[in-house]
Short mmCIF file of C-alpha atoms in Angstrom, two decimals:
data_model
loop_
_atom_site.label_atom_id
_atom_site.label_comp_id
_atom_site.label_asym_id
_atom_site.label_seq_id
_atom_site.Cartn_x
_atom_site.Cartn_y
_atom_site.Cartn_z
CA UNK U 1 37.70 82.70 88.41
CA UNK U 2 38.43 81.04 85.07
CA UNK U 3 39.85 77.86 86.65
CA UNK U 4 37.91 74.60 86.40
CA UNK U 5 38.56 72.00 89.06
CA UNK U 6 38.98 68.33 88.27
CA UNK U 7 35.81 67.57 90.25
CA UNK U 8 33.81 69.98 88.08
CA UNK U 9 35.12 68.33 84.92
CA UNK U 10 34.33 64.86 86.24
CA UNK U 11 30.85 66.02 87.34
CA UNK U 12 30.20 67.49 83.89
CA UNK U 13 31.20 64.14 82.31
CA UNK U 14 28.91 62.24 84.67
CA UNK U 15 26.02 64.56 83.92
CA UNK U 16 26.67 64.24 80.17
CA UNK U 17 26.77 60.47 80.43
CA UNK U 18 23.57 60.43 82.49
CA UNK U 19 21.89 62.67 79.92
CA UNK U 20 23.16 60.46 77.08
CA UNK U 21 21.90 57.32 78.82
CA UNK U 22 18.49 58.90 79.43
CA UNK U 23 18.16 60.04 75.82
CA UNK U 24 19.33 56.70 74.41
CA UNK U 25 16.72 54.95 76.56
CA UNK U 26 14.10 57.40 75.32
CA UNK U 27 15.01 56.67 71.68
CA UNK U 28 14.78 52.92 72.23
CA UNK U 29 11.43 53.30 73.98
CA UNK U 30 10.15 55.54 71.16
CA UNK U 31 11.11 52.93 68.54
CA UNK U 32 9.39 50.19 70.54
CA UNK U 33 6.26 52.28 71.07
CA UNK U 34 6.02 53.23 67.41
CA UNK U 35 6.59 49.62 66.32
CA UNK U 36 3.85 48.42 68.69
CA UNK U 37 1.50 50.96 67.11
CA UNK U 38 2.15 49.37 63.69
CA UNK U 39 0.68 46.08 64.95
CA UNK U 40 -1.78 47.45 67.50
CA UNK U 41 -4.78 45.93 65.73
CA UNK U 42 -3.28 42.45 65.43
CA UNK U 43 -3.51 39.86 68.19
CA UNK U 44 -0.34 38.51 69.79
CA UNK U 45 -1.40 35.03 68.72
CA UNK U 46 -1.60 36.05 65.09
CA UNK U 47 1.73 37.87 65.33
CA UNK U 48 3.32 34.68 66.66
CA UNK U 49 2.27 32.90 63.45
CA UNK U 50 3.86 35.49 61.16
CA UNK U 51 7.20 33.68 60.70
CA UNK U 52 5.35 30.49 59.73
CA UNK U 53 2.92 32.34 57.47
CA UNK U 54 5.81 34.07 55.71
CA UNK U 55 7.84 30.87 55.34
CA UNK U 56 4.84 29.08 53.85
CA UNK U 57 4.02 31.96 51.50
CA UNK U 58 7.64 32.02 50.31
CA UNK U 59 7.54 28.25 49.83
CA UNK U 60 4.47 28.59 47.61
CA UNK U 61 6.25 31.24 45.52
CA UNK U 62 8.70 28.55 44.41
CA UNK U 63 5.96 26.77 42.45
CA UNK U 64 5.19 27.79 38.90
CA UNK U 65 1.68 29.17 38.26
CA UNK U 66 0.67 26.00 36.36
CA UNK U 67 1.76 23.70 39.23
CA UNK U 68 -0.85 22.66 41.77
CA UNK U 69 1.13 21.71 44.91
CA UNK U 70 -0.32 19.82 47.85
CA UNK U 71 -1.19 22.95 49.80
CA UNK U 72 -1.85 21.06 53.03
CA UNK U 73 1.71 19.69 52.88
CA UNK U 74 3.46 22.80 51.52
CA UNK U 75 1.57 25.38 53.56
CA UNK U 76 -0.40 23.74 56.36
CA UNK U 77 -1.04 26.92 58.36
CA UNK U 78 -2.12 28.95 55.36
CA UNK U 79 -4.33 26.08 54.22
CA UNK U 80 -6.07 26.00 57.61
CA UNK U 81 -6.36 29.76 57.73
CA UNK U 82 -7.80 30.05 54.21
CA UNK U 83 -10.44 27.49 55.11
CA UNK U 84 -11.33 29.07 58.44
CA UNK U 85 -11.40 32.69 57.29
CA UNK U 86 -14.58 32.08 55.33
CA UNK U 87 -13.66 34.55 52.62
CA UNK U 88 -13.66 32.10 49.74
CA UNK U 89 -10.00 32.81 49.05
CA UNK U 90 -7.54 30.24 47.80
CA UNK U 91 -4.33 29.37 49.58
CA UNK U 92 -2.32 31.24 46.90
CA UNK U 93 -4.58 34.28 47.42
CA UNK U 94 -3.85 34.21 51.13
CA UNK U 95 -0.14 33.66 50.48
CA UNK U 96 -0.11 36.78 48.29
CA UNK U 97 -1.82 38.75 51.07
CA UNK U 98 0.77 37.48 53.57
CA UNK U 99 3.64 38.57 51.32
CA UNK U 100 2.09 42.02 50.83
CA UNK U 101 1.51 42.43 54.58
CA UNK U 102 5.07 41.33 55.33
CA UNK U 103 6.40 43.92 52.88
CA UNK U 104 4.32 46.68 54.49
CA UNK U 105 5.45 45.68 57.98
CA UNK U 106 9.09 45.47 56.92
CA UNK U 107 8.92 48.91 55.31
CA UNK U 108 7.35 50.51 58.38
CA UNK U 109 9.62 48.87 60.93
CA UNK U 110 12.69 49.35 58.75
CA UNK U 111 12.13 53.11 58.86
CA UNK U 112 11.90 52.99 62.66
CA UNK U 113 14.94 50.77 63.16
CA UNK U 114 17.05 52.83 60.77
CA UNK U 115 15.98 56.07 62.47
CA UNK U 116 16.72 54.59 65.89
CA UNK U 117 20.19 53.43 64.88
CA UNK U 118 21.07 56.78 63.31
CA UNK U 119 19.75 58.68 66.33
CA UNK U 120 21.69 56.47 68.76
CA UNK U 121 24.90 57.14 66.79
CA UNK U 122 24.21 60.89 66.91
CA UNK U 123 23.64 60.78 70.67
CA UNK U 124 26.78 58.74 71.27
CA UNK U 125 28.80 61.20 69.19
CA UNK U 126 27.33 64.33 70.82
CA UNK U 127 30.17 66.00 72.73
CA UNK U 128 28.16 68.11 75.17
CA UNK U 129 24.71 68.61 76.63
CA UNK U 130 23.77 71.17 73.98
CA UNK U 131 24.63 68.71 71.21
CA UNK U 132 22.69 65.98 73.05
CA UNK U 133 19.61 68.16 73.25
CA UNK U 134 19.85 69.15 69.58
CA UNK U 135 19.26 65.53 68.53
CA UNK U 136 15.56 64.88 67.97
CA UNK U 137 14.28 61.81 69.77
CA UNK U 138 10.86 61.90 68.12
CA UNK U 139 10.55 58.96 65.72
CA UNK U 140 9.21 59.36 62.22
CA UNK U 141 5.58 58.62 61.55
CA UNK U 142 5.02 55.30 59.84
#
């Protein structure tokens, strides 16, 4: 009665691996869903410009406050955006906003990515179904 057959052991391993795979997929989906929520109110087109906006804002940071660079040459996208936004802001004002937004985004997504990586490690290390199920797959609020 206390004997375990090889088939039962193999089946338990398969079930554990299936459970692990399902929970890992759920963690990855949760990270992606939470990250999409961070940018839900931003168009895809604007998001596609973020690397350029950030690069231009960082480029403008290299200039001293008393230097007036050729903004159209140093930051062509930000120059166009500042003009089109109609808010009366300068290119340096917009660059500062871009840097602040990038910092907020990085902080929010960094929390999610770090949580996801830690949770994946915990799931991979979990030795049995009970340990698998004890790992929370609910991401932190950001």
